[in-house]
XYZ file of C-alpha atoms in Angstrom:
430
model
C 76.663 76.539 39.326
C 78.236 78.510 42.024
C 81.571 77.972 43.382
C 81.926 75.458 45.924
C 82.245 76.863 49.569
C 84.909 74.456 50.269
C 87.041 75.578 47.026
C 86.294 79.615 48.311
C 87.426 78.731 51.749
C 90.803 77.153 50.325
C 91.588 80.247 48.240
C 91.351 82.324 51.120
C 93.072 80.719 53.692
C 96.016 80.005 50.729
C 96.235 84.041 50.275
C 96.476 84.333 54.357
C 99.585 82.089 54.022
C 101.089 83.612 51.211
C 100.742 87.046 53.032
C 102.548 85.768 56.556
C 103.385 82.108 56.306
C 104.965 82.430 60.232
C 101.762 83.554 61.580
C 100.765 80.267 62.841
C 97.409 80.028 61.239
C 96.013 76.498 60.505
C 93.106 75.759 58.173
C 89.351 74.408 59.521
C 87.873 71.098 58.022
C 84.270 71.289 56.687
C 83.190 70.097 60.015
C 85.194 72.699 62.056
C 83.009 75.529 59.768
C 79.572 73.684 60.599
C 80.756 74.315 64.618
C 82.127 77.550 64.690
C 78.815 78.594 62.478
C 76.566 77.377 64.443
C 78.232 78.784 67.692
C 78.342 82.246 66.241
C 74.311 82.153 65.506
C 73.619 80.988 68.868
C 72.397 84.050 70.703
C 74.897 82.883 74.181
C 77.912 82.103 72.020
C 78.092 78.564 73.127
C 80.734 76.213 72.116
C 80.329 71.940 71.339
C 81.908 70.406 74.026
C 82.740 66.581 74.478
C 82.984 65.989 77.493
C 84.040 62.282 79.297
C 83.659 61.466 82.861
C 85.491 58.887 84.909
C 84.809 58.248 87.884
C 88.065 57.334 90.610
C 88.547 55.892 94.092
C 88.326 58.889 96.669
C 92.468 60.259 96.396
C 93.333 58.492 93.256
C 93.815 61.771 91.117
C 97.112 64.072 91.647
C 96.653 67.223 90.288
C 99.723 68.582 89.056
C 100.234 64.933 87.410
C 97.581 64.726 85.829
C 98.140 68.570 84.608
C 101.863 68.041 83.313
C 100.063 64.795 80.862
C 97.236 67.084 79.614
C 99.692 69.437 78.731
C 102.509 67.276 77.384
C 99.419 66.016 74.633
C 98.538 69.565 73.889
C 102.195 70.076 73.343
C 102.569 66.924 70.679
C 98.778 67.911 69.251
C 98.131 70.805 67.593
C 94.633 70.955 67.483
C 94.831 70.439 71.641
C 96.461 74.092 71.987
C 95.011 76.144 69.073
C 91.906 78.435 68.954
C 89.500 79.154 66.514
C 89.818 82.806 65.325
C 88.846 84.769 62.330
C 91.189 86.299 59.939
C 89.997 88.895 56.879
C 86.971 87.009 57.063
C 88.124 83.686 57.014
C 87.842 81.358 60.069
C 91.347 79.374 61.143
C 93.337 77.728 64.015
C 95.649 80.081 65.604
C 98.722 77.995 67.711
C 99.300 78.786 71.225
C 101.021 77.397 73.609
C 100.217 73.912 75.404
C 97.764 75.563 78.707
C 95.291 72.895 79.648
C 94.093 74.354 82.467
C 92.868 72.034 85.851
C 89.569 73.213 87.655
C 88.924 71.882 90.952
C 85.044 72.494 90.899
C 83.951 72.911 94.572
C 80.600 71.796 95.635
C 77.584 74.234 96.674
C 75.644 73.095 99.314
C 73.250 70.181 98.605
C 75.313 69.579 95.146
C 77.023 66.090 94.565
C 79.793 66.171 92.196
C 77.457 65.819 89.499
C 76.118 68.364 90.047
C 78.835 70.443 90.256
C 80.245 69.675 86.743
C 77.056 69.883 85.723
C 77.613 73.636 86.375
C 81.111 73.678 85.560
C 80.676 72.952 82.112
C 77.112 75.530 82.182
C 80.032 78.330 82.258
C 82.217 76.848 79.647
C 83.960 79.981 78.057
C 83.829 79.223 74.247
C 87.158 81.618 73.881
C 89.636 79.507 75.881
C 91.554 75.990 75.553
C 90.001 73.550 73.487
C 90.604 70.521 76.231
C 89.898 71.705 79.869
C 89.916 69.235 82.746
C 87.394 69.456 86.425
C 87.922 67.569 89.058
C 85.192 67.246 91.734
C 86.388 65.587 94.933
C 83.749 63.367 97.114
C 81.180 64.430 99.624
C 80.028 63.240 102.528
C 80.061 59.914 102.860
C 80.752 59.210 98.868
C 84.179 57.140 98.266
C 84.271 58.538 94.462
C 85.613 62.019 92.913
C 84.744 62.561 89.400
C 87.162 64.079 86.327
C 85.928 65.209 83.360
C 87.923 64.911 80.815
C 85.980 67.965 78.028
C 86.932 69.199 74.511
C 85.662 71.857 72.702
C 84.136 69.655 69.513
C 86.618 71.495 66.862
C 89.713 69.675 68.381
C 88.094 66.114 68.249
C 85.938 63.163 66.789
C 85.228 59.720 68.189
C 88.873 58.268 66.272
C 90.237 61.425 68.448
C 88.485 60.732 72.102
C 90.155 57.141 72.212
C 93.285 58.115 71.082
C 93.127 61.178 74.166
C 92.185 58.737 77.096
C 94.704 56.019 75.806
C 97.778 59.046 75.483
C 96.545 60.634 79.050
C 96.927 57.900 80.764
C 100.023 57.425 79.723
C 101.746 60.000 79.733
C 100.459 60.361 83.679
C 102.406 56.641 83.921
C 105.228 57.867 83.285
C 104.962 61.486 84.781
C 105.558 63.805 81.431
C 105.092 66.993 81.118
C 105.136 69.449 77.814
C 108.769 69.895 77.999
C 109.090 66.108 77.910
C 108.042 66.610 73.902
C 111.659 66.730 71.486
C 111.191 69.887 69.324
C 111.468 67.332 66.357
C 108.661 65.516 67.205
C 106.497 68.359 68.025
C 106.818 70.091 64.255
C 106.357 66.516 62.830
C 102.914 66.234 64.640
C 102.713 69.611 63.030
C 103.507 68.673 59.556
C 101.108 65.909 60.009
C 98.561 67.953 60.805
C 98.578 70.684 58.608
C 99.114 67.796 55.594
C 96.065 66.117 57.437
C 93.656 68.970 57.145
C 94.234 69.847 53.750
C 94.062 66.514 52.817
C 90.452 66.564 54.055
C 89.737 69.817 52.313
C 91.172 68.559 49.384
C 88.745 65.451 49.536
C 85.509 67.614 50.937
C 86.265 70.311 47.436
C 85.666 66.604 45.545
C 83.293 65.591 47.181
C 81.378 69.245 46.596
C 81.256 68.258 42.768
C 78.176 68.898 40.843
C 76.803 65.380 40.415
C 77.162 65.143 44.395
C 75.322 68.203 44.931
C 72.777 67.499 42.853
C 72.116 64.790 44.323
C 71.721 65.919 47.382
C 69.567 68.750 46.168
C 67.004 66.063 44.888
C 67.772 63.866 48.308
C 66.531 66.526 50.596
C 64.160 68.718 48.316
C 60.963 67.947 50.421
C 62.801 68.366 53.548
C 61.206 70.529 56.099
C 62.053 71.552 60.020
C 59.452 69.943 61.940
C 60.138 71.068 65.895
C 60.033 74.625 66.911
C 63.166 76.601 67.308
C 64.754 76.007 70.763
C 63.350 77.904 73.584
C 59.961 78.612 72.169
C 58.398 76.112 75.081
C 58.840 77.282 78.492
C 59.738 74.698 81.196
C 60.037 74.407 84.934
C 62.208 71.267 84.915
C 65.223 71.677 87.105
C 67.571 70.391 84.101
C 67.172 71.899 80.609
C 67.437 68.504 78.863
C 65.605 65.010 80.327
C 67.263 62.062 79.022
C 66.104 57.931 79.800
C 68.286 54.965 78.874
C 68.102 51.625 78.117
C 70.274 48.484 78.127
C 69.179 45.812 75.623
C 71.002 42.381 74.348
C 73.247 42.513 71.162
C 74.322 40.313 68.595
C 78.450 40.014 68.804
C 78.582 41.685 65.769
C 76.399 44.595 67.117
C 73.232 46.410 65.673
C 73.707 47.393 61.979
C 73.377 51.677 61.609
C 70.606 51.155 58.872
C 68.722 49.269 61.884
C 69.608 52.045 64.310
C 68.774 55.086 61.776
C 65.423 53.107 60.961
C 64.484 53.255 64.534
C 65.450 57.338 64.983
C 62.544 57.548 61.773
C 60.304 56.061 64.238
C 60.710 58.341 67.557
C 60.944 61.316 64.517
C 57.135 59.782 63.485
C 55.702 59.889 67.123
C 57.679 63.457 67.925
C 56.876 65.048 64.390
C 53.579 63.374 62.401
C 53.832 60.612 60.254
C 53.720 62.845 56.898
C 56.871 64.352 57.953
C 60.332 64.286 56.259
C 62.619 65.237 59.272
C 66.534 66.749 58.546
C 68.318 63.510 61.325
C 71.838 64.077 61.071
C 74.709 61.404 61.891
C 78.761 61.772 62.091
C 80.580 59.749 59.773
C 84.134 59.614 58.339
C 87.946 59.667 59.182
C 90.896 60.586 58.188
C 91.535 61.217 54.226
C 93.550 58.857 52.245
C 96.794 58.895 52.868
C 97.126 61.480 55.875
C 98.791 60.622 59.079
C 96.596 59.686 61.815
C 96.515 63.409 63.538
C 94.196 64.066 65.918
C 91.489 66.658 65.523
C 87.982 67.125 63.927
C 87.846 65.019 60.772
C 83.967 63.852 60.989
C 81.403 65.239 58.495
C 77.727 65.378 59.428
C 75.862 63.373 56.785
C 72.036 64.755 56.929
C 69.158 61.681 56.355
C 65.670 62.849 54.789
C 63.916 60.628 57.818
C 60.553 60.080 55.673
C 58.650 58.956 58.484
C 55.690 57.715 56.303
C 58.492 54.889 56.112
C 59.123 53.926 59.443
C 59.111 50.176 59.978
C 60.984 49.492 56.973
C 64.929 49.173 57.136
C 65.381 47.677 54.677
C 64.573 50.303 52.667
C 66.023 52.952 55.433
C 69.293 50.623 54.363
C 69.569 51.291 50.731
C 68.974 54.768 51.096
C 71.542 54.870 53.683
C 74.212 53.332 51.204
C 73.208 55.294 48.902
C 74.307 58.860 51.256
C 76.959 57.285 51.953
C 78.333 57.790 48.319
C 78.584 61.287 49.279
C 78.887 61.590 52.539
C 82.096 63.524 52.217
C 80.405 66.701 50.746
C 80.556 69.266 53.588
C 77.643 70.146 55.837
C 77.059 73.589 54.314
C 77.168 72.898 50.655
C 74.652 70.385 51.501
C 72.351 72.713 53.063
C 73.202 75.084 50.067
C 72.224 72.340 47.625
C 69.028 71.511 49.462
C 68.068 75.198 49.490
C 68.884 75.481 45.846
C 66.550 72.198 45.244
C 63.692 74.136 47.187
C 63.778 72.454 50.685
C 62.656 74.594 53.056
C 65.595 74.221 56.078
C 67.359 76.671 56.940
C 70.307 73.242 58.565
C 68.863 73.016 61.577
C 68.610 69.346 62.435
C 65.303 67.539 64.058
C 67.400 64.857 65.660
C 70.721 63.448 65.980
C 71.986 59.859 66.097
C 75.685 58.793 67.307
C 76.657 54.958 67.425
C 80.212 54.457 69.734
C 81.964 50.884 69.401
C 82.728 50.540 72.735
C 84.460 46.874 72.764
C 87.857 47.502 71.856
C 88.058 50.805 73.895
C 90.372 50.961 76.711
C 89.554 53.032 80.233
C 91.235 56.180 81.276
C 94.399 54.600 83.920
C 95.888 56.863 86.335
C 98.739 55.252 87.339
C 97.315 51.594 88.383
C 93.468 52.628 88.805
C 90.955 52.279 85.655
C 88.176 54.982 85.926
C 85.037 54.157 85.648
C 83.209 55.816 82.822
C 80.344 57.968 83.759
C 77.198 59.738 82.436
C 76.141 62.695 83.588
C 72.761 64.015 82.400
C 71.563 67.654 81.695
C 73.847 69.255 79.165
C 73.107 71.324 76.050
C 71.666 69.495 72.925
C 71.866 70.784 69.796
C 69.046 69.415 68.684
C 65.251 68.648 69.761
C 66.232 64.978 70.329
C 69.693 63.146 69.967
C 69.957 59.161 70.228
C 73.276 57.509 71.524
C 73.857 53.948 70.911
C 76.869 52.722 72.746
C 78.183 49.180 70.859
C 79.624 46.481 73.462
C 78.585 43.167 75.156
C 75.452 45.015 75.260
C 73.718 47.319 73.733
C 73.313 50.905 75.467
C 70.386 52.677 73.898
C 69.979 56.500 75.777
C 67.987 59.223 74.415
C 68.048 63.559 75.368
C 65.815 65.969 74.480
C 65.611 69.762 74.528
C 63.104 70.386 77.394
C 62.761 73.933 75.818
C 61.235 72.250 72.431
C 59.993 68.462 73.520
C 57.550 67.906 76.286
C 58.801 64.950 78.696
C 55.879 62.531 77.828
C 56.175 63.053 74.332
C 60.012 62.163 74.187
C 59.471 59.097 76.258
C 56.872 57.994 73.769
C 59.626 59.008 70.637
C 61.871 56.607 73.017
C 59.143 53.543 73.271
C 58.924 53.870 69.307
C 62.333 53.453 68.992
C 63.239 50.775 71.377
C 60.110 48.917 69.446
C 61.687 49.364 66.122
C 64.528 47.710 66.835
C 64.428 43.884 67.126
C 64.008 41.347 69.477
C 67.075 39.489 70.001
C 67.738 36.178 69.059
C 67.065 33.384 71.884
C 69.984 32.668 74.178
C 70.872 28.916 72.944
């Protein structure tokens, strides 16, 4: 058996503190690796953002404000003002200081302002802060400007993004600014952190124990990429992903995952052949036992063998499911390392992506006495062919994207009708 990547990565990052233990260096999570791998094997470099749009009454947002607030978080957070960098081989968060920088994104002609951050966030530099903000004031005749709100995916997960709006706002309330932060309360956050990380790491080297890989070698052994690699298909489409949406009725407790993942099998059926056993990969987890809430990247990607000679039948899509989530702490790559060593033939990439967001107890973005108004805007990268959002709330917000440069238009839209009919009806209003 070889040695687990997780318990390799610890031993080096523990000899780069031992050698300079001022030097500011931080250690990555499991899922921090999985991001900065897969941005150094894409051929343009390109970062994970998370980006969140709100949408404001024309004059609503003051600049130098809302500025001060970014920066007074990135002052408190860690993870909000640190880069990723490598050191003797081994990938780490080096601490800077708290620079969240304010774009005011200008509109070409004939652009709206989604358009515009559309484009702003094209040019995303993967080598600068990990949260950035863009502001595009109204046109013409439109009463609205648009912020965007965007993190680089290494300094966040969902628990994270909540947390962010709910501290932004306010800290723009009451008009604080990084040197609002007490020195004391900055290197606790720090503390927290650091104990936070390694916590996880400490958890993800457990979780990377041989029963748990060999399970998942067995789980995933007749995995197989389906879809081509991305940009194999050209297109002419004016945006490089197409995306539809739906809004459907949901039971107050909300649709189970099982039910959810059990429909993704079905669009993975229509997209991919019914004989096919697609890699459909999911976020899932928190913070470890015992660690301080600290805000950063704690999720793992748990991968589901999407047999799609099963579709229609969650129930048994459901005891699979629990049975992942045994060991859904062991890391991304040893996963993909186990599955290799069980003679899947994937190199990771995923086939499809599904992300479920509770969004009834979640509270809007406020500056000052004005709640945004939460906005989509279509058209960004995907990292994989397809990628399913379900957003949890009064209703239920079903939207599917697609790689335009992998999935033809009419054939995602079909993966979507599949999906939507997996899922059930609801029950009669009484």
């Amino acid at each position: 058996m070889l040695p687990s990547i997780t318990g390799q990565y610890l031993a080096r990052y523990r000899r780069l503190g031992a050698g300079d233990p001022a030097a500011g260096l931080l250690p990555v999570t499991g899922a921090q690796r999985r991001f900065l791998l897969v941005r150094s094997l894409d051929p343009a470099g390109r970062a994970d953002i998370v980006p969140m749009f709100f949408a404001f009454p024309r004059g609503t947002v003051d600049p130098a404000r809302l500025r001060a607030a970014a920066n007074h978080l990135a002052a408190r957070h860690p993870a909000l003002r640190s880069r990723p960098c490598v050191v003797r081989a081994t990938p780490v968060l080096k601490q800077g200081p708290a620079d969240v920088p304010l774009h005011q994104v200008a509109r070409a002609p004939g652009e709206d302002a989604h358009d515009a951050l559309r484009r702003a966030l094209a040019g995303w530099a993967a080598d600068g802060p990990p949260l950035r903000l863009f502001l595009a004031r109204p046109g013409p005749g439109a009463d609205e400007e648009v912020l965007a709100v965007v993190l680089d995916h290494t300094a966040c997960d969902g628990q994270s993004l909540a947390r962010i709006v709910e501290e932004l706002g306010a800290a723009y309330r009451d008009s604080l600014g990084p040197d609002d932060l007490p020195p004391a309360e900055a290197a606790a956050e720090l503390a927290a952190y650091r104990d936070a990380v390694l916590r996880q790491l400490d958890a993800e080297e457990r979780a990377g124990s041989p029963r748990a890989l060999a399970y998942w070698g067995a789980r995933l052994r007749t995995v197989r990429e389906q879809a081509p690699l991305p940009g194999t298909r050209p297109t002419t489409a004016e945006l490089p992903t197409g995306a539809i949406e739906l809004t459907l009725p949901s039971p107050a407790t909300g649709v189970p995952f099982p039910v959810l993942l059990d429909a993704c099998r079905a669009a993975a059926a229509v997209l991919y052949g019914t004989a096919a056993v697609s890699p459909i990969g999911y976020p899932w987890g928190g913070r470890p036992p015992g660690a301080e809430p600290a805000l950063g990247c704690f999720l793992n990607t748990v991968v589901f063998p999407a047999d799609t000679s099963h579709t229609g039948m969650p129930d048994m899509t459901a005891t699979e499911w629990w049975d992942d989530l045994d060991r859904a702490d062991t890391p991304f790559d040893e996963v993909v390392r186990a599955a290799r060593s069980g003679g899947a033939r994937w190199s990771g990439r995923l086939d499809g992506l599904l992300t479920v967001d509770d969004a009834r107890h979640r509270t809007p973005l406020r500056l000052g006495a004005v709640a945004g108004r939460e906005v989509h805007i279509d058209g960004r990268q995907v990292r994989a062919p397809f990628a399913v959002s379900a957003t949890q709330g009064p209703e239920l917000l079903l939207r599917m994207v697609w790689d335009r440069a992998v999935l033809e238009d009419r054939a995602a839209e079909d993966a979507f009708a599949a999906l939507r009919g997996a899922l059930p009806a609801p029950a009669p209003a009484r």
